[in-house]
Every structure is written in C-alpha cells, then in structure tokens.
Coordinates of C-alpha atoms and ligand atoms in Angstrom, one line a residue:
X506 CA -6.3 9.1 -1.0
X507 CA -9.8 10.4 -1.7
X508 CA -11.6 12.2 1.1
X509 CA -15.3 12.6 1.9
X510 CA -17.0 15.2 4.0
X511 CA -20.6 16.0 4.5
X512 CA -22.6 18.5 6.5
X513 CA -26.2 19.1 7.4
X514 CA -27.1 22.0 9.7
X515 CA -29.7 24.5 10.6
X516 CA -28.6 27.6 8.9
X517 CA -26.2 29.2 11.5
X518 CA -23.2 28.3 9.3
X519 CA -22.8 28.0 5.6
X520 CA -22.4 24.4 4.5
X521 CA -19.7 25.3 2.1
X522 CA -17.5 26.7 4.9
X523 CA -17.7 23.5 6.8
X524 CA -17.1 21.4 3.7
X525 CA -14.1 23.4 2.6
X526 CA -12.6 23.4 6.1
X527 CA -13.2 19.6 6.3
X528 CA -11.6 19.0 2.9
X529 CA -8.6 21.1 4.1
X530 CA -8.1 18.7 7.0
X531 CA -8.1 15.8 4.6
X532 CA -5.6 17.4 2.2
X533 CA -2.8 15.4 3.8
X534 CA -4.2 12.2 2.4
X535 CA -3.3 13.2 -1.1
X536 CA -5.6 14.4 -3.9
X537 CA -5.5 16.0 -7.4
X538 CA -9.0 17.6 -7.7
X539 CA -11.9 18.5 -5.4
X540 CA -15.5 19.4 -5.5
X541 CA -18.7 20.0 -3.5
X542 CA -22.4 19.8 -4.1
X543 CA -25.1 21.6 -2.0
X544 CA -28.8 21.8 -2.2
X545 CA -29.9 25.4 -2.8
X546 CA -32.4 26.3 -0.1
X547 CA -36.0 27.0 -1.1
X548 CA -35.6 25.5 -4.6
X549 CA -35.0 21.9 -5.3
X550 CA -31.7 22.3 -7.2
X551 CA -28.2 21.0 -6.8
X552 CA -25.4 23.4 -6.9
X553 CA -22.1 21.7 -7.8
X554 CA -18.6 23.2 -7.9
X555 CA -15.5 21.3 -8.9
X556 CA -11.9 22.2 -9.6
X557 CA -8.7 20.5 -10.8
X558 CA -5.6 20.8 -8.6
X559 CA -5.3 22.2 -5.1
X560 CA -8.2 23.2 -2.9
X561 CA -7.5 26.9 -3.4
X562 CA -8.9 26.6 -6.9
X563 CA -12.1 25.2 -5.5
X564 CA -12.1 27.8 -2.7
X565 CA -11.9 30.6 -5.2
X566 CA -15.0 29.2 -7.0
X567 CA -16.9 28.8 -3.8
X568 CA -16.1 32.4 -2.8
X569 CA -17.4 33.7 -6.2
X570 CA -20.7 31.9 -5.9
X571 CA -21.7 32.6 -2.3
X572 CA -24.4 30.0 -1.9
X573 CA -26.2 30.0 1.5
X574 CA -26.9 26.2 1.7
X575 CA -27.3 24.2 5.0
X576 CA -26.6 20.8 3.5
X577 CA -23.8 19.5 1.3
X578 CA -21.2 16.9 0.5
X579 CA -17.6 17.3 -0.6
X580 CA -14.7 15.3 -1.9
X581 CA -11.0 15.3 -2.6
X582 CA -10.2 12.9 -5.5
X583 CA -7.0 10.9 -6.0
X584 CA -7.3 9.8 -9.6
X585 CA -7.8 6.0 -10.2
X586 CA -10.2 5.8 -13.2
X587 CA -9.7 8.7 -15.4
X588 CA -7.3 11.7 -15.4
X589 CA -7.2 14.3 -12.7
X590 CA -9.5 16.7 -14.7
X591 CA -12.5 18.7 -13.5
X592 CA -14.9 16.5 -15.4
X593 CA -13.7 13.5 -13.5
X594 CA -13.8 15.3 -10.1
X595 CA -16.6 14.3 -7.6
X596 CA -19.4 14.9 -6.9
X597 CA -20.9 13.1 -9.8
X598 CA -24.6 13.5 -10.7
X599 CA -27.4 12.0 -12.7
X600 CA -28.3 13.6 -15.9
X601 CA -31.2 15.7 -14.4
X602 CA -28.8 16.9 -11.7
X603 CA -31.1 15.9 -8.9
X604 CA -28.7 13.4 -7.3
X605 CA -25.0 13.9 -6.3
X606 CA -22.6 11.2 -5.1
X607 CA -19.1 11.2 -3.7
X608 CA -17.2 8.0 -3.4
X609 CA -14.0 6.7 -1.9
X610 CA -12.8 3.3 -3.1
X611 CA -13.3 1.4 -6.3
X612 CA -16.4 0.0 -8.0
X613 CA -14.9 -3.1 -9.6
X614 CA -17.9 -4.0 -11.8
X615 CA -18.3 -0.4 -13.1
X616 CA -17.6 -1.5 -16.6
X617 CA -20.5 -3.9 -16.9
X618 CA -22.8 -1.5 -15.0
X619 CA -21.9 1.3 -17.3
X620 CA -22.8 -0.9 -20.3
X621 CA -26.1 -1.9 -18.8
X622 CA -27.0 1.7 -17.9
X623 CA -26.0 2.9 -21.4
X624 CA -28.4 0.4 -22.8
X625 CA -31.1 2.0 -20.7
X626 CA -30.3 5.3 -22.2
X627 CA -28.0 6.8 -19.5
X628 CA -25.1 9.0 -20.8
X629 CA -21.8 9.4 -19.0
X630 CA -19.9 12.7 -18.5
X631 CA -16.8 11.3 -16.9
X632 CA -14.3 8.4 -17.2
X633 CA -14.8 7.5 -13.5
X634 CA -16.1 4.3 -11.9
X635 CA -18.1 6.5 -9.5
X636 CA -20.4 8.0 -12.1
X637 CA -22.3 4.7 -12.5
X638 CA -23.7 5.2 -8.9
X639 CA -25.9 8.3 -9.4
X640 CA -27.3 6.8 -12.6
X641 CA -27.9 3.5 -10.9
X642 CA -29.7 5.2 -8.0
X643 CA -31.6 7.3 -10.5
X644 CA -32.8 4.1 -12.2
X645 CA -34.3 2.8 -9.0
X646 CA -35.6 6.2 -7.7
X647 CA -38.7 6.3 -9.9
X648 CA -40.5 3.7 -7.8
X649 CA -38.7 4.0 -4.5
X650 CA -37.8 6.3 -1.7
X651 CA -34.2 7.6 -1.8
X652 CA -33.2 5.1 1.0
X653 CA -34.8 2.2 -0.9
X654 CA -33.2 3.2 -4.2
X655 CA -29.8 3.4 -2.5
X656 CA -30.3 0.0 -1.0
X657 CA -31.2 -1.4 -4.5
X658 CA -28.2 0.3 -6.0
X659 CA -25.5 -0.7 -3.5
X660 CA -26.5 -4.4 -3.8
X661 CA -25.4 -4.2 -7.4
X662 CA -22.0 -2.6 -6.6
X663 CA -18.9 -4.7 -6.2
X664 CA -15.7 -3.5 -4.6
X665 CA -14.8 -1.5 -1.5
X666 CA -16.5 1.9 -1.2
X667 CA -17.8 4.6 1.0
X668 CA -20.5 6.9 -0.4
X669 CA -22.2 10.2 0.6
X670 CA -25.4 10.9 -1.4
X671 CA -27.5 14.1 -1.8
X672 CA -30.9 14.2 -3.5
X673 CA -32.9 17.4 -4.1
X674 CA -36.2 15.6 -3.4
X675 CA -34.9 14.9 0.1
X676 CA -33.3 18.2 0.9
X677 CA -32.9 17.6 4.6
X678 CA -30.8 14.4 4.4
X679 CA -27.5 12.9 3.4
X680 CA -27.4 9.1 2.8
X681 CA -24.1 7.4 3.7
X682 CA -23.0 3.9 2.8
X683 CA -20.0 2.0 4.0
X684 CA -18.6 -1.1 2.4
X685 CA -14.9 -1.8 3.3
X686 CA -13.9 1.9 3.2
X687 CA -14.0 4.1 6.2
X688 CA -16.8 6.6 7.0
X689 CA -17.4 8.3 10.3
X690 CA -20.4 10.3 11.5
X691 CA -19.8 13.3 13.7
X692 CA -22.7 14.3 16.0
X693 CA -23.3 18.0 16.8
X694 CA -26.1 20.0 18.3
X695 CA -28.7 20.7 15.6
X696 CA -26.1 19.9 13.0
X697 CA -24.3 16.7 12.0
X698 CA -21.2 15.8 10.0
X699 CA -19.6 12.9 8.2
X700 CA -16.1 12.3 6.9
X701 CA -13.9 9.6 5.7
X702 CA -11.3 10.5 8.4
X703 CA -11.6 12.0 11.8
X704 CA -9.3 15.1 11.4
X705 CA -12.2 16.7 9.4
X706 CA -14.6 16.2 12.3
X707 CA -12.3 17.0 15.2
X708 CA -12.8 20.9 15.0
X709 CA -16.5 20.4 15.3
X710 CA -17.3 17.5 17.6
X711 CA -15.7 14.7 19.7
X712 CA -18.8 12.6 19.5
X713 CA -18.4 10.2 16.6
X714 CA -20.1 7.1 15.2
X715 CA -18.0 5.1 12.8
X716 CA -20.1 3.2 10.3
X717 CA -19.6 -0.6 10.0
X718 CA -19.4 -2.5 6.8
X719 CA -22.7 -3.1 5.2
X720 CA -24.4 -0.2 6.9
X721 CA -26.3 2.7 5.5
X722 CA -27.0 5.9 7.5
X723 CA -29.6 8.6 7.0
X724 CA -28.1 11.8 8.4
X725 CA -30.3 14.9 9.1
X726 CA -29.6 18.0 11.2
X727 CA -31.6 16.4 14.0
X728 CA -30.0 13.0 14.1
X729 CA -29.0 9.7 12.5
X730 CA -30.7 6.4 11.6
X731 CA -28.9 3.3 10.6
X732 CA -30.0 0.6 8.2
X733 CA -28.6 -2.6 6.6
X734 CA -28.4 -3.0 2.8
X735 CA -31.9 -4.4 2.8
X736 CA -33.2 -1.1 4.3
X737 CA -34.0 -2.8 7.7
X738 CA -33.4 -0.4 10.6
X739 CA -30.4 -1.2 12.9
X740 CA -30.3 -0.3 16.5
X741 CA -28.2 2.9 17.0
X742 CA -24.9 2.3 18.8
X743 CA -23.8 4.8 21.5
X744 CA -21.3 7.3 20.0
X745 CA -17.6 7.1 20.8
X746 CA -15.5 9.9 22.0
X747 CA -12.8 11.0 19.7
X748 CA -9.4 10.9 21.4
X749 CA -7.7 13.9 19.8
X750 CA -4.7 16.0 20.3
X751 CA -5.2 19.2 18.1
X752 CA -1.4 20.0 18.4
X753 CA -0.7 17.1 16.1
X754 CA -2.6 18.7 13.2
X755 CA -1.0 22.1 13.4
X756 CA 2.4 23.0 12.1
X757 CA 3.5 24.8 15.3
X758 CA 5.9 27.1 13.5
X759 CA 7.6 24.4 11.4
X760 CA 7.8 25.0 7.7
X761 CA 6.4 21.6 6.9
X762 CA 4.6 18.9 8.8
X763 CA 7.3 16.5 7.8
X764 CA 10.0 18.5 9.6
X765 CA 7.7 18.9 12.7
X766 CA 7.1 15.1 12.7
X767 CA 10.8 14.4 12.4
X768 CA 11.3 16.5 15.5
X769 CA 8.5 14.8 17.3
X770 CA 10.3 11.5 17.3
X771 CA 12.1 11.7 20.6
X772 CA 8.7 12.4 22.2
X773 CA 7.1 9.6 20.4
X774 CA 9.8 7.2 21.6
X775 CA 9.4 8.5 25.2
X776 CA 5.6 7.8 25.0
X777 CA 6.4 4.2 23.7
X778 CA 8.8 3.6 26.6
X779 CA 6.2 5.0 29.1
X780 CA 3.5 2.8 27.6
X781 CA 5.3 -0.5 27.2
X782 CA 8.5 -0.7 29.3
X783 CA 8.0 -1.1 33.1
X784 CA 10.5 0.2 35.7
X785 CA 11.6 -3.3 36.3
X786 CA 12.3 -3.8 32.6
X787 CA 9.3 -6.1 32.0
X788 CA 7.4 -5.4 28.8
X789 CA 3.7 -4.9 29.2
X790 CA 1.9 -5.1 25.9
X791 CA -1.6 -4.9 27.3
X792 CA -2.9 -7.9 25.3
X793 CA -5.0 -10.7 26.6
X794 CA -2.9 -13.4 28.4
X795 CA -3.3 -16.0 25.6
X796 CA -2.8 -13.6 22.7
X797 CA 0.8 -14.5 21.9
X798 CA 0.9 -18.0 23.3
X799 CA 2.4 -20.8 21.2
X800 CA 3.7 -18.5 18.5
X801 CA 6.1 -20.7 16.4
X802 CA 6.3 -18.6 13.3
X803 CA 5.5 -15.0 12.4
X804 CA 4.4 -13.5 9.0
X805 CA 4.5 -9.8 8.6
X806 CA 2.4 -8.1 5.9
X807 CA 2.7 -4.4 5.1
X808 CA 3.4 -1.8 2.3
X809 CA 5.8 0.9 1.7
X810 CA 7.6 2.3 4.7
X811 CA 5.7 0.0 7.0
X812 CA 7.1 -2.9 5.0
X813 CA 10.6 -1.5 5.8
X814 CA 9.6 -1.4 9.5
X815 CA 8.6 -5.1 9.1
X816 CA 12.0 -6.0 7.7
X817 CA 13.7 -4.5 10.8
X818 CA 11.0 -6.3 12.9
X819 CA 12.0 -9.6 11.3
X820 CA 15.6 -9.1 12.3
X821 CA 14.5 -8.4 15.9
X822 CA 12.0 -11.2 16.1
X823 CA 14.6 -13.7 14.7
X824 CA 17.7 -12.4 16.6
X825 CA 16.1 -11.5 19.9
X826 CA 13.1 -13.8 20.1
X827 CA 14.4 -16.6 17.9
X828 CA 11.1 -16.9 16.1
X829 CA 11.3 -17.6 12.3
X830 CA 9.7 -14.6 10.6
X831 CA 8.8 -13.7 7.0
X832 CA 7.9 -10.3 5.6
X833 CA 5.6 -10.0 2.6
X834 CA 4.3 -7.1 0.6
X835 CA 0.6 -7.2 1.5
X836 CA -0.3 -6.8 -2.2
X837 CA 1.6 -10.0 -3.0
X838 CA 0.6 -12.0 0.1
X839 CA -3.1 -11.5 -0.6
X840 CA -2.9 -13.5 -3.9
X841 CA -0.2 -16.0 -3.0
X842 CA -0.1 -16.6 0.8
X843 CA 2.5 -19.0 2.1
X844 CA 1.3 -22.6 2.9
X845 CA -0.7 -22.7 6.2
X846 CA 1.4 -23.5 9.2
X847 CA -0.4 -23.8 12.6
X848 CA 0.6 -21.4 15.4
X849 CA 1.7 -18.7 12.9
X850 CA 1.0 -15.2 14.1
X851 CA 0.3 -12.7 11.2
X852 CA 1.2 -9.1 11.9
X853 CA -0.2 -6.2 9.8
X854 CA 1.8 -3.0 10.1
X855 CA 0.2 0.2 8.8
X856 CA 0.4 3.8 9.8
X857 CA -3.0 4.7 8.3
X858 CA -4.7 1.5 9.4
X859 CA -6.6 1.8 6.1
X860 CA -4.2 0.4 3.4
X861 CA -6.5 -1.8 1.3
X862 CA -3.8 -4.4 0.5
X863 CA -2.7 -4.8 4.1
X864 CA -6.3 -5.1 5.3
X865 CA -7.1 -7.6 2.6
X866 CA -4.0 -9.7 3.5
X867 CA -5.0 -9.7 7.2
X868 CA -8.6 -10.7 6.3
X869 CA -7.2 -13.6 4.3
X870 CA -4.9 -14.7 7.1
X871 CA -7.8 -14.4 9.6
X872 CA -10.1 -16.5 7.4
X873 CA -7.4 -19.2 7.2
X874 CA -7.4 -19.4 11.0
X875 CA -4.3 -17.3 11.9
X876 CA -4.2 -15.0 14.9
X877 CA -3.8 -11.5 13.6
X878 CA -2.0 -8.6 15.4
X879 CA -2.1 -5.0 14.0
X880 CA 0.6 -2.5 14.6
X881 CA -0.6 1.0 14.0
X882 CA -0.8 4.6 15.4
X883 CA -4.4 4.8 14.2
X884 CA -6.3 2.6 16.6
X885 CA -9.6 4.1 15.4
X886 CA -9.0 2.8 11.8
X887 CA -10.4 -0.1 9.9
X888 CA -7.4 -2.2 11.0
X889 CA -9.0 -2.3 14.5
X890 CA -12.0 -4.1 13.1
X891 CA -10.0 -6.8 11.4
X892 CA -7.0 -7.6 13.7
X893 CA -7.7 -9.7 16.8
X894 CA -5.2 -7.6 18.7
X895 CA -3.8 -4.2 18.3
X896 CA -0.6 -2.5 19.5
X897 CA -0.8 1.3 19.5
X898 CA 2.7 2.6 18.4
X899 CA 2.0 5.9 20.3
X900 CA 2.9 8.0 17.3
X901 CA -0.5 9.7 17.0
X902 CA -1.7 11.0 13.6
X903 CA 0.9 11.9 11.0
X904 CA 0.1 14.5 8.4
X905 CA 3.2 14.5 6.1
X906 CA 2.6 11.9 3.4
X907 CA 6.2 10.6 3.8
X908 CA 6.2 8.6 7.0
X909 CA 8.8 9.5 9.6
X910 CA 7.6 9.4 13.2
X911 CA 5.2 6.6 12.5
X912 CA 8.1 4.6 11.1
X913 CA 10.3 5.0 14.1
X914 CA 7.3 4.2 16.3
X915 CA 6.6 1.0 14.4
X916 CA 10.3 0.0 14.8
X917 CA 10.1 0.6 18.5
X918 CA 7.0 -1.5 18.8
X919 CA 8.9 -4.5 17.3
X920 CA 11.5 -4.1 20.1
X921 CA 8.8 -4.4 22.7
X922 CA 7.3 -7.4 20.8
X923 CA 10.6 -9.2 20.5
X924 CA 11.6 -8.6 24.1
X925 CA 8.1 -9.7 25.2
X926 CA 8.3 -12.9 23.3
X927 CA 11.8 -13.7 24.7
X928 CA 11.9 -12.2 28.2
X929 CA 15.0 -14.2 29.1
X930 CA 17.2 -12.8 26.3
X931 CA 20.6 -12.3 27.9
X932 CA 20.9 -8.8 26.3
X933 CA 17.6 -7.6 27.6
X934 CA 18.9 -5.3 30.3
X935 CA 21.5 -3.8 27.9
X936 CA 18.8 -3.3 25.3
X937 CA 16.2 -1.7 27.6
X938 CA 18.8 0.6 29.0
X939 CA 19.8 1.6 25.4
X940 CA 16.2 2.1 24.4
X941 CA 15.7 4.5 27.4
X942 CA 18.7 6.5 26.2
X943 CA 17.5 6.8 22.6
X944 CA 15.3 9.9 22.8
X945 CA 18.2 12.0 24.1
X946 CA 20.5 10.6 21.3
X947 CA 17.9 11.6 18.7
X948 CA 17.6 15.0 20.2
X949 CA 21.3 15.5 19.9
X950 CA 21.3 14.4 16.3
X951 CA 18.6 16.8 15.5
X952 CA 20.2 19.7 17.4
X953 CA 23.7 19.2 16.2
X954 CA 23.2 18.1 12.6
X955 CA 20.2 19.7 10.9
X956 CA 22.2 22.7 9.8
X957 CA 25.0 20.6 8.3
X958 CA 22.6 18.2 6.6
X959 CA 20.8 21.2 5.1
X960 CA 24.0 22.5 3.6
X961 CA 24.9 19.1 2.3
X962 CA 21.4 18.7 0.8
X963 CA 21.9 21.9 -1.1
X964 CA 25.1 20.4 -2.6
X965 CA 23.2 17.3 -3.8
X966 CA 19.9 18.8 -4.7
X967 CA 20.5 18.5 -8.4
X968 CA 21.8 14.9 -8.3
X969 CA 19.9 12.5 -10.4
X970 CA 20.6 9.2 -8.8
X971 CA 21.5 8.1 -5.3
X972 CA 22.5 4.7 -4.0
X973 CA 21.9 3.8 -0.3
X974 CA 23.7 0.8 1.1
X975 CA 23.5 -1.0 4.5
X976 CA 23.7 -4.5 5.9
X977 CA 22.0 -6.6 8.5
X978 CA 19.5 -4.6 10.5
X979 CA 20.4 -1.4 8.6
X980 CA 19.7 -2.8 5.2
X981 CA 16.0 -1.9 5.6
X982 CA 17.1 1.6 6.6
X983 CA 19.0 1.9 3.3
X984 CA 15.7 1.0 1.6
X985 CA 13.9 3.5 3.7
X986 CA 16.5 6.3 3.0
X987 CA 16.1 5.7 -0.7
X988 CA 12.3 5.6 -0.5
X989 CA 12.1 8.9 1.5
X990 CA 14.3 10.6 -1.1
X991 CA 12.2 9.5 -4.1
X992 CA 8.9 10.1 -2.4
X993 CA 9.4 13.8 -1.7
X994 CA 12.3 15.0 -3.9
X995 CA 11.5 12.9 -7.0
X996 CA 15.2 12.0 -7.2
X997 CA 15.9 8.4 -8.1
X998 CA 17.3 6.5 -5.1
X999 CA 17.9 2.8 -4.7
X1000 CA 18.7 0.9 -1.5
X1001 CA 20.8 -2.3 -1.6
X1002 CA 22.3 -4.7 0.8
X1003 CA 25.9 -3.4 0.7
X1004 CA 27.3 -6.9 -0.1
X1005 CA 25.2 -7.1 -3.2
X1006 CA 26.6 -4.0 -4.9
X1007 CA 29.3 -6.0 -6.6
X1008 CA 26.7 -8.3 -8.2
X1009 CA 25.3 -5.7 -10.5
X1010 CA 24.5 -2.2 -9.1
X1011 CA 28.2 -1.3 -8.9
X1012 CA 28.0 -0.9 -12.7
X1013 CA 25.9 2.3 -12.1
X1014 CA 28.6 4.1 -10.1
X1015 CA 30.6 7.0 -11.3
X1016 CA 31.3 10.5 -9.9
X1017 CA 27.7 11.6 -10.6
X1018 CA 26.1 8.9 -8.3
X1019 CA 26.7 9.5 -4.6
X1020 CA 26.6 6.5 -2.3
X1021 CA 25.1 6.8 1.2
X1022 CA 26.5 4.0 3.4
X1023 CA 25.1 3.1 6.8
X1024 CA 28.1 2.0 8.8
X1025 CA 27.5 1.4 12.5
X1026 CA 29.8 -0.5 14.7
X1027 CA 28.8 -4.2 15.0
X1028 CA 29.1 -7.5 13.2
X1029 CA 29.0 -6.0 9.7
X1030 CA 30.7 -2.7 10.3
X1031 CA 34.0 -3.6 8.6
X1032 CA 32.1 -5.3 5.8
X1033 CA 30.2 -2.1 5.0
X1034 CA 33.3 0.0 5.2
X1035 CA 34.9 -2.3 2.6
X1036 CA 31.8 -2.1 0.4
X1037 CA 32.0 1.7 0.6
X1038 CA 35.7 1.5 -0.4
X1039 CA 34.7 -0.4 -3.5
X1040 CA 32.3 2.4 -4.4
X1041 CA 34.9 5.0 -3.7
X1042 CA 37.2 3.2 -6.1
X1043 CA 34.6 3.9 -8.8
X1044 CA 34.7 7.6 -8.1
X1045 CA 31.4 7.7 -6.2
X1046 CA 31.1 10.4 -3.6
X1047 CA 30.6 8.8 -0.3
X1048 CA 28.3 9.9 2.5
X1049 CA 28.5 7.9 5.6
X1050 CA 25.9 7.5 8.4
X1051 CA 28.6 6.6 10.8
X1052 CA 30.3 7.4 14.1
X1053 CA 32.5 10.5 13.9
X1054 CA 34.9 9.0 16.4
X1055 CA 36.2 6.3 14.1
X1056 CA 39.3 7.3 12.1
X1057 CA 38.7 4.6 9.5
X1058 CA 35.2 6.1 8.8
X1059 CA 36.6 9.6 8.7
X1060 CA 39.2 8.6 6.1
X1061 CA 36.8 6.7 3.8
X1062 CA 33.8 9.0 3.8
X1063 CA 33.7 12.4 2.0
X1064 CA 30.9 13.5 4.3
X1065 CA 29.8 12.0 7.6
X1066 CA 26.3 12.3 9.1
X1067 CA 27.5 11.3 12.6
X1068 CA 25.5 9.1 14.9
X1069 CA 26.3 8.0 18.4
X1070 CA 27.6 4.5 19.0
X1071 CA 24.9 2.3 20.4
X1072 CA 24.2 -1.4 20.3
X1073 CA 23.9 -2.4 16.7
X1074 CA 20.4 -3.8 17.3
X1075 CA 19.2 -0.4 18.3
X1076 CA 21.0 1.6 15.6
X1077 CA 18.2 1.7 13.0
X1078 CA 16.3 4.1 15.4
X1079 CA 19.2 6.5 15.0
X1080 CA 20.5 5.9 11.5
X1081 CA 17.2 6.7 9.9
X1082 CA 17.1 10.2 11.4
X1083 CA 19.8 11.8 9.2
X1084 CA 18.4 10.1 6.1
X1085 CA 14.9 11.6 6.8
X1086 CA 16.6 15.1 7.2
X1087 CA 18.6 14.6 4.0
X1088 CA 15.5 13.7 2.0
X1089 CA 13.6 16.6 3.6
X1090 CA 16.2 19.3 2.9
X1091 CA 16.8 18.2 -0.6
X1092 CA 13.1 18.3 -1.4
X1093 CA 12.6 21.6 0.5
X1094 CA 15.5 23.2 -1.4
X1095 CA 14.0 22.1 -4.7
X1096 CA 10.9 24.0 -3.7
X1097 CA 8.7 20.9 -3.7
X1098 CA 5.4 20.2 -1.9
X1099 CA 7.1 18.2 0.8
X1100 CA 4.0 17.3 2.8
X1101 CA 1.9 16.3 -0.3
X1102 CA 4.2 14.9 -2.9
X1103 CA 2.8 14.4 -6.4
X1104 CA 0.9 11.2 -7.1
X1105 CA 1.2 9.9 -3.5
X1106 CA -1.4 9.4 -0.8
X1107 CA -1.2 9.1 2.9
X1108 CA -4.0 6.5 3.1
X1109 CA -4.0 4.1 0.2
X1110 CA -7.6 2.8 0.3
X1111 CA -7.6 1.2 -3.1
X1112 CA -5.8 -1.9 -4.3
Ligands
G6P1107 C1 1.5 5.1 1.1 C2 2.2 6.2 1.9 C3 3.5 5.6 2.5 C4 3.2 4.4 3.3 C5 2.4 3.3 2.5 C6 1.9 2.3 3.4 O1 2.2 4.7 0.0 O2 2.5 7.3 1.1 O3 4.2 6.6 3.3 O4 4.4 3.8 3.8 O5 1.3 4.0 1.9 O6 0.9 2.9 4.3 P1 0.5 2.3 5.6 O7 -0.6 3.3 6.1 O8 -0.1 0.9 5.4 O9 1.6 2.3 6.5

C-alpha cells in the first residue's frame, strides 16, 4: 500500500534521486500514483511534483525540472479516499504551499475536520483524507513552532497513520509522526533518511531507528530528536542494525519477482528445517519455556493467502496436536470475537507483519488476556510490537504482491508448531523424514514441469472461469490456487471443497469451465477422483494435481500436473507449487504486471 520516503542531506546528492530510488524500492507494496516535495535551496519555496500511474511518469517530470534540493519527502499512493488522479496524489499542501505532508494510513475523522477547516476558510484541492493535515497544521502554525503545531494537529487526528512533513520556514528538518502505521528512520553520515518500509533504506544504511506509536521525530542532516505528542523530548534509543540480504530484492535474471520467489521455495524450506528441526527430530521453536504451556484451544487470525495458511494450520494442529483450532478472517474477528475461553492461544499469520486487520485482531485478543503468537517472515514489522511471541518463517522479504514463498514458509511453520505441541505423535518420525525430503521434491517439480505448465497455461489463458477443488488438508490449497489465479491474471477462479460441488457450484460447469482437482493419495483420494468424475460428466476439462503413477488418475484427467507421492499431511507443500506456476504463466502470457497486479497491495495497512 502507500509508501513514504524522506531525505535530508548536505548537498553531495540530489534529494530527488534518493527519493525516487526509495520510492522504486517501495513499488512492490502496490500504488497508483506518486509524488515528491522538496524545499528549493536559498529560497523558501516548496517544489512539488506528482503523477498518476507508475513511477516512470513521476521520474520523467523530475528529470525535466532538475531541482538541486537537499531535503524532500516522497510518497506512493494506493487510493482509499478519492480516485487515483494526480490531484489526489501526495504530497498535499496548505494553500500558501509552505507546508507539505505525505501520509500512510487513514484519518478516520477527516470528514468533521474538513468541515471545521472549511468554516475557518480553508479550501480543499483533493478528495483525500490526508489533505486535512497540512491545513490543520497551518491553522496552528501561526502561534507555534512547526513541532508544536504538529503536536497540536496530531492530537486532533483519529485513525492509524504515519506522516512526513516539510515546511519552508524550517528548511533543514523533516517532522515524522507515527501512530499505528510503520515509519523507520535510517541514520547516515551527514545525511538521514526515513521510510515506511526498510527496502527503501537498505541501499543507504543499515543503522535504523523504528519509530514507536505516539512518537514524533525531528530529522535533520545532523541527527534525530524524538518527542511524544505533547512535544516533550524522549530519550533517544540506540539504533538497530538492519538484517538485510540484498539478493532478495533483485530479480537475479528472472523475468518477474514472483517466478524468482517460486524458485526460492526449496531454499526457504531448507532454512526452516535448519532453524527449527534438530538432528534428533526434536523441534526447537526458540520461545520462552512457558510460552505454549497449557494451550487448550487455538484461534488463528489472518487475511488473504495467510488465511489459507491458517486453514492448513488448523488441520495440522487438530490432526497432529489434537488441539481444537478455529480460523477467522482478521477483519471479522476484530468486530465479533468468539466468547473468551481461558488458555486459548491466538495466532496472527501475516507475511507483511503490517496488515491492519490482523494487527487489530491481535491487539483485541491481547487486551482480552490471550497469549498472542505471530507467524511472519518480517520480524522487524509492527507485528513484533504486538505479539507476545514471534516465529520467523525464514522466507525473508517477498517482493511479488502475490504471496508464494511466504505462504509455503507459513505452512511449514505450522508443521513445527503442531509437532512441538504434540512431540509424542506416533507419526512424528515419518513426518520429519518427509519434511526433510520436501526441498528436493519441490526442485524436481520446478525442473520437470515448468515448461509443460507454461504450455498448458497458454492453452487456458483466455478462459474466463476456473474451478479449483480439493478436500481435507488440500481444500485450502484449492482456495489458494483460485486466489493466485484471480490476483495476477484477473481470471475468475473459485475454490471449493470437492464434496460441496454437487450442492450448487456444479451448475456452473460446462466445456468452457475447466476444473482443477487436487487429488493426492490419502483418506480422501478416491472421493476427490469421484468428484472430478462428476465434473467430467458435465463436459468440464479436468486438470489434476495428482500422481502420474496412478492409472485411475491418468484415465480421469485431461491434463496432469504431477506431484510425487508423499504423506497426505505433507502434500499441501507440494500441491501448491504447480498451481502457483499455472497462475504465473497464465498472467505472464496475458502480458500482465505479475509483480504488481492492479488494485492490490503487498502490505495492507488500512482497514
Ligand atoms: C494482501 C496481499 C496478499 C496477502 C494479504 C494478507 O491482500 O496482496 O498477498 O495474502 O494481503 O497479507 P499479510 O501480509 O497479512 O499476509
């Protein structure tokens, strides 16, 4: 979603170059317009450039203007209030153009503030909630310093937000505000940076200072000062060192980040095994001894693909650890949590660690007295400040908006958790052996099948509707296969538990609607094959994610995406791989922006 960058330096580099490079590193989060504001040196004026669409449009404007500023702020906007048009793009300014503000988040009371400001004579040039902020600060600036005016203004704002503010009367400083939306300061030598996400800082510095909720920072080229919302100084914390692998944010010869990240999955699983599975098959989670004691029930909260990981997690926690588990959409849980039951562990699953709904659901669970565990690959995210305990899935940062390696890494984490909670499970040795063999199996699928899946994808790239079916532990994979397809190819896909087809969705089937069935040997194998037969009888083309070795599967399916036979409980880690490739190749063949699909964001920081 929206991204913020800020830079204040000493003149060796142009602020606009740093801002543009920073915004480029935040592109993966999803956006539909962008802008920067700088203070023109020597004269107290703001210079603002904004453009609808991709950053190239903004870059062209920046190149035309050639401003030599040393201080500036920038923003990529993902439209919430108001269309993705240039007049709604950030930075927003006051009328006299002496103040510029970029914001991530939502100002919930913007409507009433807008009304009050209008009554004071302020006029609005955009449809955004953000525009109230420069006017509000302006209204306090007459009798105050910039810092004091910002303090007055932020106390009037309701919602979750992060701000970066420039004012021509204070040409050496950027004021930053954090309230429930991430903002990180990067410390350099004679220059300082800020960003809403660390990829924008990593090329410049590893020394970072994440702001806490309720903090304001004054950033100059020389240093940083921290304040609370009353303007009282706060003691500066020592900076943290950014743990960063630059390889993860480069394409490394792959056409898209998504394809690269699909190929990273064997490595991610190996890292998970190295981190959590000991040579003697014990699971070491690295949590305090009492963290998971007396867990009688588990509630999982998540959104999107992470919610699908939660569904697989439920299956594992119930079948392996025998702990009753529920899975809720975080956006539903936060307004209708289940009745309180003591000794319930609440698990938040999120690849970004910033999803507003998931964080709010966890905050709620925490306030009700539940122990909260976060499962994420972004241990530096806001999730780490809310969850009591954190499990690092070992996936690292993911750039493609459609989650792939972070999903398999989340699944894997649930195996560790379930086996940890039930170390005496009779299948433990079999499962750990199977888990150790998984990376090689995935490598084989990638090596042997990508070409074939690509050809198949071309055949189906104009299809309008797909149905995905699965049962048991592979039902969530059917949902995930359908979600991947719609996210990046904009083709309609629905996932169903295979046994439910006959209760309604079967009415959709004809020769134009292919059915992808996940059929892996195990308790529901024959059932899925029968459900697939029912689809075939309605002329649907059948694609099976199934073992090639089974004559029954070969007879039923028109096309097989073969997977090796493994224990059914482990199969989701394999069955999802061909579905990721299928979605990827359909989208790539349609010439779509696979890594940044329309309307989607990697990090959904608004409700
Ligand atoms: C967005 C992303 C999805 C992701 C979902 C949940 O919609 O586009 O890929 O699954 O958010 O995100 P989270 O960061 O909480 O896993």
